[in-house]
Every structure is written in structure tokens, then in C-alpha cells.
């Protein structure tokens, strides 16, 4: 028996896998194939819920299709499909779909991982005037005509790289983009 685990219909064997927003739902499909020459009975599919070694949260996907003759067996050449919906956590996660079955008195097993990455981009900016934090009025005191140095500290507070960063100063005229 073999198993192929996919996320929203996409291969996700290697990290980072399928990139999704944390908290969104993703459909995991588990495709079983009997490439052997005897029917398989007692087919059991399990998803480890991204926590290998912790069987308490394992889930059994629902049977979707594949028993062409309706005999309750995974016959040679048949392809069985199962599905399960997971809520994507923040950061990297690897879910392992496993199958076990019995054919001709022998137990066969297979597993396949599917990776997801819960992408949460975020950014913060701190404006400094002459090296001082200037969040609250009145801000640093500066004599008329004195040179002022503005500095902008940009921090990536998310969990993915950011591109095309642009910092714009309104030159003290918030209502005038010119």
C-alpha cells in the first residue's frame, strides 16, 4: 500500500510546503494505492495532527471514494481517497498521513508528510528625532534653524521575510502628500 498526502490539492513533501494564513482551513487529502496483488482489508488512515509521538490528538480522515466494487476492500489497482480539514497554525507544521492494512495475513504500512507554513507578515516602525524617541508630544526640543536628524527603525515583527520596503516621511504635513 502507498499513501500520498496533499494540502489543498498541492504536493507539500518538503518545508515550507503550502503557505497559508494562520487560522484558515485547509483540506488534506490522503490518496491510497494498492499496487500489490491481493485485496487489503482493515484499511486505517490516520493523520498525526502535526504532533508526532502524541497519539492523543491523531485524527482519522473520512473516506471519500475509491471502493469501485463496494466490497469494503482496497483491491489491487484501486485508489482510495480520504479527506480531513485542519486549521493552519502560525509557523511551520508537518502533518504525517499514515495507512495500515492487512493483505493475505500480512500487515502493510506507509506514511507521507505534508508541510504547511502559517504566514503572518507584520512590520513596525520607530521614528527617532536626533536619536530620541519622538512618539509623544511635545517631542525633543530643537532650536529654530537647528539641523534635525530623523531616523527610522523598521522591524520585521512577523514570521516571513518582507520585500519592497518603503519608508516615507510626510515632512510634517500629514494632509499634503506633495
CSV table of C-alpha atoms in Angstrom, one decimal:
chain,number,residue,atom,x,y,z
A,1,UNK,CA,0.0,0.0,0.0
A,2,UNK,CA,1.1,3.6,-0.6
A,3,UNK,CA,-0.2,6.9,0.6
A,4,UNK,CA,0.2,10.4,-0.8
A,5,UNK,CA,-0.8,13.4,1.5
A,6,UNK,CA,-1.7,16.7,-0.1
A,7,UNK,CA,-2.8,20.1,1.2
A,8,UNK,CA,-5.5,21.9,-0.9
A,9,UNK,CA,-4.5,19.6,-3.7
A,10,UNK,CA,-0.9,20.6,-3.7
A,11,UNK,CA,2.2,18.5,-3.0
A,12,UNK,CA,3.8,19.5,0.2
A,13,UNK,CA,6.6,17.0,0.9
A,14,UNK,CA,9.3,19.5,1.8
A,15,UNK,CA,9.2,22.5,4.2
A,16,UNK,CA,7.9,25.1,4.0
A,17,UNK,CA,5.1,23.4,2.0
A,18,UNK,CA,1.9,25.2,1.3
A,19,UNK,CA,1.9,28.8,2.7
A,20,UNK,CA,-1.4,29.9,4.1
A,21,UNK,CA,-2.7,32.5,6.6
A,22,UNK,CA,-2.8,31.2,10.2
A,23,UNK,CA,-6.3,30.3,11.3
A,24,UNK,CA,-7.5,29.4,7.8
A,25,UNK,CA,-8.8,26.0,6.9
A,26,UNK,CA,-7.0,23.6,4.6
A,27,UNK,CA,-8.3,20.3,3.1
A,28,UNK,CA,-5.8,17.5,3.5
A,29,UNK,CA,-6.3,14.6,1.1
A,30,UNK,CA,-4.8,11.1,1.5
A,31,UNK,CA,-4.7,9.0,-1.6
A,32,UNK,CA,-4.1,5.3,-1.1
A,33,UNK,CA,-3.0,2.9,-3.8
A,34,UNK,CA,-2.9,-0.9,-3.7
A,35,UNK,CA,-0.1,-1.7,-6.1
A,36,UNK,CA,0.1,-5.3,-4.7
A,37,UNK,CA,-1.7,-8.4,-6.0
A,38,UNK,CA,-4.0,-9.2,-3.1
A,39,UNK,CA,-7.0,-7.2,-1.7
A,40,UNK,CA,-6.3,-5.2,1.5
A,41,UNK,CA,-8.7,-5.2,4.4
A,42,UNK,CA,-8.9,-3.3,7.7
A,43,UNK,CA,-7.6,-0.1,5.9
A,44,UNK,CA,-6.9,2.5,8.6
A,45,UNK,CA,-5.8,6.0,7.7
A,46,UNK,CA,-4.6,8.3,10.5
A,47,UNK,CA,-3.3,11.9,10.5
A,48,UNK,CA,-0.9,12.8,13.3
A,49,UNK,CA,-2.2,16.4,13.5
A,50,UNK,CA,1.3,17.7,13.2
A,51,UNK,CA,2.4,16.2,16.6
A,52,UNK,CA,4.5,13.1,16.0
A,53,UNK,CA,4.7,11.0,19.1
A,54,UNK,CA,1.4,12.3,20.5
A,55,UNK,CA,-1.3,9.8,19.5
A,56,UNK,CA,-3.9,11.5,21.7
A,57,UNK,CA,-4.7,14.1,19.1
A,58,UNK,CA,-4.4,11.9,16.0
A,59,UNK,CA,-7.4,12.1,13.6
A,60,UNK,CA,-9.0,9.6,11.2
A,61,UNK,CA,-9.8,11.2,7.9
A,62,UNK,CA,-13.2,10.5,6.3
A,63,UNK,CA,-13.5,8.1,3.4
A,64,UNK,CA,-14.2,9.9,0.2
A,65,UNK,CA,-14.1,7.5,-2.7
A,66,UNK,CA,-12.3,4.6,-4.3
A,67,UNK,CA,-14.0,1.3,-3.4
A,68,UNK,CA,-15.2,0.7,-7.0
A,69,UNK,CA,-17.0,-2.6,-6.4
A,70,UNK,CA,-18.3,-1.7,-2.9
A,71,UNK,CA,-16.7,-4.8,-1.2
A,72,UNK,CA,-15.1,-2.8,1.6
A,73,UNK,CA,-11.6,-3.8,0.5
A,74,UNK,CA,-8.8,-1.9,-1.3
A,75,UNK,CA,-8.4,-4.2,-4.2
A,76,UNK,CA,-5.3,-4.4,-6.4
A,77,UNK,CA,-5.3,-1.3,-8.7
A,78,UNK,CA,-7.9,0.6,-6.6
A,79,UNK,CA,-7.2,4.1,-5.4
A,80,UNK,CA,-8.9,5.2,-2.2
A,81,UNK,CA,-9.3,8.8,-1.2
A,82,UNK,CA,-9.8,10.2,2.3
A,83,UNK,CA,-10.0,13.8,3.5
A,84,UNK,CA,-9.7,15.9,6.6
A,85,UNK,CA,-9.8,19.7,7.3
A,86,UNK,CA,-7.2,21.3,9.5
A,87,UNK,CA,-6.9,24.8,10.8
A,88,UNK,CA,-3.5,26.1,10.0
A,89,UNK,CA,-1.3,27.2,12.9
A,90,UNK,CA,1.2,30.0,12.8
A,91,UNK,CA,4.7,29.0,11.6
A,92,UNK,CA,5.9,25.6,10.3
A,93,UNK,CA,3.9,22.4,10.7
A,94,UNK,CA,4.3,18.9,9.3
A,95,UNK,CA,1.4,16.6,9.2
A,96,UNK,CA,2.0,12.9,8.6
A,97,UNK,CA,-0.7,10.8,7.0
A,98,UNK,CA,-0.3,7.0,7.7
A,99,UNK,CA,-2.1,4.0,6.4
A,100,UNK,CA,-2.1,0.4,7.7
A,101,UNK,CA,-4.0,-2.6,6.2
A,102,UNK,CA,-3.9,-6.3,6.0
A,103,UNK,CA,-3.4,-8.4,2.9
A,104,UNK,CA,-3.1,-12.2,2.9
A,105,UNK,CA,-2.4,-12.2,6.7
A,106,UNK,CA,0.4,-9.6,6.5
A,107,UNK,CA,0.2,-6.1,7.7
A,108,UNK,CA,1.4,-3.4,5.4
A,109,UNK,CA,2.1,0.3,6.3
A,110,UNK,CA,3.0,3.5,4.6
A,111,UNK,CA,3.2,7.2,5.5
A,112,UNK,CA,3.7,10.5,3.8
A,113,UNK,CA,4.2,14.0,5.3
A,114,UNK,CA,2.6,17.2,4.2
A,115,UNK,CA,4.0,20.6,5.3
A,116,UNK,CA,2.3,23.9,5.9
A,117,UNK,CA,3.6,27.3,6.9
A,118,UNK,CA,1.2,29.7,8.6
A,119,UNK,CA,2.4,33.0,7.2
A,120,UNK,CA,1.9,36.1,9.4
A,121,UNK,CA,3.6,39.2,7.9
A,122,UNK,CA,3.9,42.2,10.2
A,123,UNK,CA,6.0,45.3,10.4
A,124,UNK,CA,6.8,48.1,13.0
A,125,UNK,CA,8.5,51.4,12.6
A,126,UNK,CA,10.0,53.7,15.3
A,127,UNK,CA,10.8,57.3,14.4
A,128,UNK,CA,13.7,59.0,16.2
A,129,UNK,CA,14.5,62.7,16.3
A,130,UNK,CA,18.2,63.5,17.0
A,131,UNK,CA,18.4,60.0,18.4
A,132,UNK,CA,15.5,60.4,20.8
A,133,UNK,CA,12.1,58.6,20.8
A,134,UNK,CA,9.5,61.1,19.5
A,135,UNK,CA,6.2,59.2,20.0
A,136,UNK,CA,4.5,61.7,22.3
A,137,UNK,CA,4.2,65.5,22.1
A,138,UNK,CA,6.0,67.7,22.6
A,139,UNK,CA,8.9,65.6,21.4
A,140,UNK,CA,12.6,66.6,21.6
A,141,UNK,CA,13.3,70.3,21.9
A,142,UNK,CA,15.1,71.8,18.9
A,143,UNK,CA,16.2,75.4,18.5
A,144,UNK,CA,14.8,77.2,15.4
A,145,UNK,CA,17.2,76.8,12.5
A,146,UNK,CA,19.0,73.8,14.1
A,147,UNK,CA,19.6,70.8,11.9
A,148,UNK,CA,17.4,67.8,12.9
A,149,UNK,CA,18.2,64.2,12.0
A,150,UNK,CA,15.3,61.8,11.6
A,151,UNK,CA,16.0,58.1,11.9
A,152,UNK,CA,13.5,55.3,11.2
A,153,UNK,CA,14.0,51.9,12.7
A,154,UNK,CA,12.0,49.3,10.8
A,155,UNK,CA,11.5,45.9,12.4
A,156,UNK,CA,10.0,42.8,10.9
A,157,UNK,CA,7.7,41.6,13.6
A,158,UNK,CA,6.2,38.8,11.5
A,159,UNK,CA,7.4,35.3,10.7
A,160,UNK,CA,8.3,35.7,7.0
A,161,UNK,CA,10.7,37.9,5.0
A,162,UNK,CA,9.4,41.2,3.7
A,163,UNK,CA,10.2,42.7,0.3
A,164,UNK,CA,9.8,46.1,-1.4
A,165,UNK,CA,10.2,48.0,1.9
A,166,UNK,CA,9.5,51.7,1.5
A,167,UNK,CA,9.7,54.3,4.3
A,168,UNK,CA,8.0,57.7,3.6
A,169,UNK,CA,8.2,60.8,5.8
A,170,UNK,CA,5.3,63.3,5.5
A,171,UNK,CA,7.7,66.2,6.1
A,172,UNK,CA,5.4,67.5,8.9
A,173,UNK,CA,2.4,67.9,6.6
A,174,UNK,CA,0.2,64.9,7.2
A,175,UNK,CA,-2.6,66.2,4.9
A,176,UNK,CA,-0.3,67.1,2.0
A,177,UNK,CA,1.2,64.1,0.1
A,178,UNK,CA,3.1,66.5,-2.2
